[in-house]
């Protein structure tokens, strides 16, 4: 293999790289508040209530003349946003790689998402269509921006630093999510004392996430540096670009093998995150305040978990540490199956277990994938990674729902998710990551 194909860290000074890394961390700090406060906690119940106020006597709303149950409107809007993101990400990723102009595209996506989120303050009365449109724009923009943000990792960190840098980024994100969620909960639970209605308090929480996103996005946009492509080319139209990306990835089967393993175990992770509150409320009989407290505990401990697993990766390598986290996920689900009903303390123990492995497994998966991306294809390949993260996590919820439908037990439904971690472990264990890194044309770190 010729030395001209090996990617080395950019020729910036150490101080310049540190500055870019610190700026990069702050994009996670900026945008994670949207994921935590908007998507996870406040928007789903609130948008559903807005749709219900606009529904007809049978409980249906009619966007574009299509009858939709008001209770399903939020889920359908999220699904549509994923479809939009899946179509746009490969196109934007290829354009970023071919022109080298990632930062203007990141700025456009970030401020489109932040503006749409801030505009959610206008969601009062029966404006469910406005809410659906803003959710679609914000969620799709968030996916595109995260793809571009992730693609900076190989540029700002040499191979031996990526596990630590990626872990710090995730830790920054969870720390911001925790901080703002605490402030949101103070406003929401004490809204009478602040002289606002419950609806107004929710709309302030939604809009504040957009303002936070836009304000702190200025830091990475100031510090990150673009490196122009030597020979810019025109990007292909949407579907053709997606097909071209897939064809190119087939030339790197070991990279695809890792992506398949990630798709499987990440589907399990995302399903546990989305269904844990359902399990807590329906099977364990826990109240809303307990569930929100558990979400906050997950956010806080995910900071420590991400940093701890980043340090473990320096000793044992990213692949072994991820495999260890998948064993921990399996044991956590097994413990969750036996949780007694009506016992909040044990549910908080379960939340603590999730928090300790959540951030680290995600952070190290990102850094490990960065080693498997061919030089010059960072944004394009991270669009596929982001689609695996956000667009393909449908099988887990389907299995969870079908298991409950067939057995009538949420305990059986939660334990059915163990298969994703077992299969993901087996698939990842079979990937020869050192050879995969070499075949991608990148230097192999001492520990991987």
XYZ file of C-alpha atoms in Angstrom, residues 79-366:
288
model
C -41.114 8.842 10.789
C -41.529 11.366 7.975
C -38.601 13.402 9.315
C -36.441 10.270 9.169
C -37.416 9.671 5.533
C -36.495 13.260 4.666
C -33.150 12.910 6.458
C -32.337 9.603 4.739
C -32.875 11.232 1.334
C -30.912 14.397 2.139
C -27.923 13.060 4.119
C -26.091 11.220 1.290
C -26.497 14.224 -0.988
C -25.156 16.686 1.585
C -22.409 14.286 2.681
C -21.125 13.803 -0.858
C -21.236 17.549 -1.506
C -19.271 18.188 1.701
C -16.554 15.695 0.728
C -16.266 16.877 -2.869
C -16.075 20.585 -2.076
C -14.433 20.438 1.351
C -16.979 23.022 2.538
C -18.417 21.190 5.523
C -18.714 24.189 7.816
C -21.214 26.230 5.736
C -23.370 23.116 5.365
C -23.132 22.419 9.112
C -24.123 26.026 9.835
C -27.111 25.830 7.476
C -28.377 22.568 8.986
C -27.780 23.670 12.597
C -29.528 27.021 12.257
C -32.402 25.569 10.243
C -32.975 23.078 13.077
C -32.494 25.672 15.813
C -34.898 28.110 14.128
C -37.577 25.433 13.698
C -37.183 24.409 17.348
C -37.405 27.994 18.599
C -40.557 28.493 16.499
C -42.225 25.693 18.490
C -43.147 28.451 20.952
C -45.979 29.202 18.505
C -47.617 25.786 19.048
C -50.741 26.721 20.904
C -54.412 26.058 20.299
C -54.938 23.544 17.490
C -51.846 24.281 15.368
C -50.899 20.620 15.005
C -49.918 21.021 11.322
C -47.414 23.725 12.233
C -46.077 21.444 14.971
C -45.671 18.524 12.587
C -43.928 20.694 9.993
C -41.518 22.183 12.567
C -40.745 18.721 13.966
C -39.979 17.338 10.500
C -37.660 20.260 9.688
C -35.908 20.237 13.076
C -35.401 16.479 13.236
C -34.157 16.151 9.664
C -31.833 19.144 10.127
C -30.495 17.617 13.346
C -29.656 14.372 11.523
C -27.873 16.192 8.679
C -25.943 18.397 11.106
C -24.869 15.427 13.242
C -23.611 13.619 10.146
C -21.429 16.609 9.227
C -20.314 17.068 12.849
C -19.269 13.417 13.150
C -17.309 13.613 9.899
C -14.930 16.152 11.477
C -13.616 13.543 13.932
C -10.896 12.073 11.631
C -9.818 15.630 10.750
C -9.398 16.994 14.275
C -7.973 13.951 16.101
C -5.093 11.602 15.219
C -5.992 7.888 15.438
C -4.698 7.346 18.967
C -6.823 10.233 20.338
C -10.179 9.524 18.706
C -11.693 7.319 21.419
C -10.998 9.989 24.038
C -12.137 12.892 21.838
C -15.351 11.125 20.807
C -16.092 10.204 24.432
C -15.602 13.790 25.590
C -17.999 14.970 22.887
C -20.722 12.605 24.094
C -20.023 13.637 27.700
C -20.456 17.321 26.809
C -23.786 16.496 25.169
C -25.152 14.561 28.123
C -23.962 17.247 30.547
C -25.824 19.955 28.609
C -28.923 17.775 28.347
C -28.910 17.248 32.116
C -28.365 20.918 32.925
C -31.146 22.243 30.698
C -33.555 19.440 31.618
C -33.212 20.383 35.305
C -34.045 24.016 34.456
C -36.966 22.875 32.277
C -38.371 20.679 35.024
C -38.137 23.511 37.564
C -40.186 25.721 35.224
C -42.637 22.977 34.256
C -43.369 21.681 37.756
C -43.514 25.182 39.283
C -45.204 27.011 36.418
C -47.892 28.497 38.684
C -45.230 30.081 40.831
C -43.663 31.629 37.710
C -47.045 33.017 36.636
C -47.413 30.983 33.444
C -49.757 28.205 32.374
C -48.607 24.606 31.923
C -48.944 24.987 28.138
C -46.861 28.164 28.122
C -44.215 26.504 30.296
C -43.908 23.640 27.806
C -43.640 26.070 24.874
C -40.899 27.998 26.709
C -39.009 24.733 27.300
C -39.278 23.845 23.607
C -38.173 27.269 22.395
C -35.324 27.489 24.898
C -33.809 24.338 23.391
C -33.706 26.040 19.993
C -32.136 29.191 21.414
C -29.527 27.102 23.280
C -28.764 25.140 20.098
C -28.294 28.285 18.015
C -26.246 30.165 20.617
C -23.701 27.446 21.367
C -23.393 26.335 17.723
C -21.401 29.534 17.211
C -18.449 28.043 19.122
C -17.734 25.076 16.796
C -18.491 27.183 13.739
C -15.846 29.659 14.905
C -13.161 27.086 15.743
C -13.503 24.297 13.184
C -11.517 24.596 9.957
C -12.431 23.359 6.496
C -9.944 21.818 4.110
C -10.963 22.405 0.541
C -10.965 19.488 -1.863
C -8.269 19.601 -4.521
C -10.724 18.690 -7.282
C -14.333 19.515 -6.429
C -16.977 17.574 -8.340
C -20.713 17.996 -8.680
C -22.842 15.873 -6.390
C -25.359 13.485 -7.922
C -29.130 13.858 -7.497
C -30.618 12.405 -4.288
C -31.422 8.752 -5.067
C -28.475 8.396 -7.468
C -26.136 9.716 -4.779
C -27.521 7.267 -2.231
C -26.988 4.398 -4.691
C -23.456 5.628 -5.464
C -22.617 5.738 -1.736
C -23.859 2.166 -1.259
C -21.867 0.954 -4.298
C -18.721 2.582 -2.955
C -19.220 1.028 0.479
C -19.421 -2.430 -1.138
C -15.751 -1.984 -2.055
C -15.014 -2.015 1.698
C -16.841 -5.126 2.983
C -15.228 -5.018 6.434
C -16.472 -1.454 6.951
C -19.919 -2.682 5.942
C -19.583 -5.606 8.364
C -18.971 -3.197 11.241
C -21.886 -1.031 10.113
C -24.161 -4.092 10.129
C -23.081 -5.003 13.674
C -23.642 -1.407 14.776
C -27.064 -1.324 13.127
C -28.132 -4.412 15.106
C -26.900 -3.507 18.587
C -27.761 0.183 18.179
C -31.316 -0.841 17.298
C -31.410 -2.554 20.682
C -29.987 0.521 22.442
C -32.466 2.910 20.823
C -35.395 0.615 21.616
C -34.417 0.339 25.283
C -34.205 4.144 25.475
C -37.593 4.679 23.807
C -39.488 1.874 25.579
C -38.038 2.050 29.106
C -40.608 4.647 30.175
C -43.436 2.493 28.773
C -42.079 -0.479 30.738
C -41.812 1.630 33.871
C -45.317 3.078 33.655
C -47.296 0.111 32.301
C -45.523 -2.893 33.847
C -44.023 -1.422 37.018
C -46.780 1.112 37.759
C -44.436 4.073 38.236
C -45.518 7.709 38.065
C -44.466 10.416 35.619
C -42.211 12.169 38.146
C -40.302 8.918 38.750
C -39.866 8.372 35.004
C -38.601 11.919 34.381
C -36.227 11.560 37.340
C -34.906 8.330 35.840
C -34.335 10.064 32.475
C -32.355 12.758 34.272
C -30.305 10.136 36.128
C -29.464 8.438 32.818
C -28.283 11.774 31.401
C -26.057 12.560 34.393
C -24.458 9.110 34.640
C -23.955 8.919 30.861
C -21.366 11.708 31.271
C -19.306 9.588 33.668
C -19.949 6.452 31.618
C -18.698 8.007 28.387
C -15.501 9.299 30.008
C -14.850 6.043 31.879
C -15.291 3.880 28.791
C -13.059 6.255 26.840
C -10.302 5.594 29.400
C -10.950 1.832 29.261
C -10.531 1.962 25.485
C -7.021 3.367 25.920
C -6.099 0.192 27.821
C -8.186 -2.505 26.154
C -9.007 -0.993 22.752
C -12.328 0.342 21.440
C -13.563 -2.978 20.045
C -13.093 -4.910 23.294
C -14.628 -2.097 25.321
C -17.694 -1.984 23.067
C -18.031 -5.767 23.343
C -17.876 -5.420 27.120
C -20.604 -2.774 27.003
C -22.851 -5.133 25.026
C -22.444 -7.737 27.777
C -23.396 -5.020 30.293
C -26.486 -4.126 28.228
C -27.532 -7.793 28.232
C -27.130 -8.098 32.010
C -29.034 -4.823 32.530
C -32.000 -6.075 30.504
C -31.947 -9.384 32.357
C -32.056 -7.500 35.645
C -34.883 -5.322 34.305
C -36.977 -8.414 33.631
C -36.998 -9.246 37.359
C -37.690 -5.720 38.690
C -40.571 -5.715 41.206
C -43.582 -3.552 40.407
C -44.135 -0.405 42.447
C -40.486 -0.124 43.515
C -39.013 3.164 42.192
C -35.640 2.556 43.871
C -34.960 -0.528 41.761
C -36.019 1.296 38.581
C -33.456 3.987 39.408
C -30.835 1.239 39.751
C -31.811 0.046 36.265
C -31.559 3.622 34.953
C -28.097 3.919 36.514
C -26.982 0.764 34.694
C -28.275 2.137 31.388
C -26.595 5.503 31.954
C -23.183 3.981 32.673
C -23.043 2.071 29.355
C -25.131 4.346 27.117
C -22.722 7.179 26.366
C -19.622 5.003 26.134
C -21.040 2.447 23.709
C -22.216 5.254 21.407
C -19.016 7.318 21.673
C -16.653 4.397 21.003
C -18.779 3.128 18.118
C -18.400 6.542 16.478
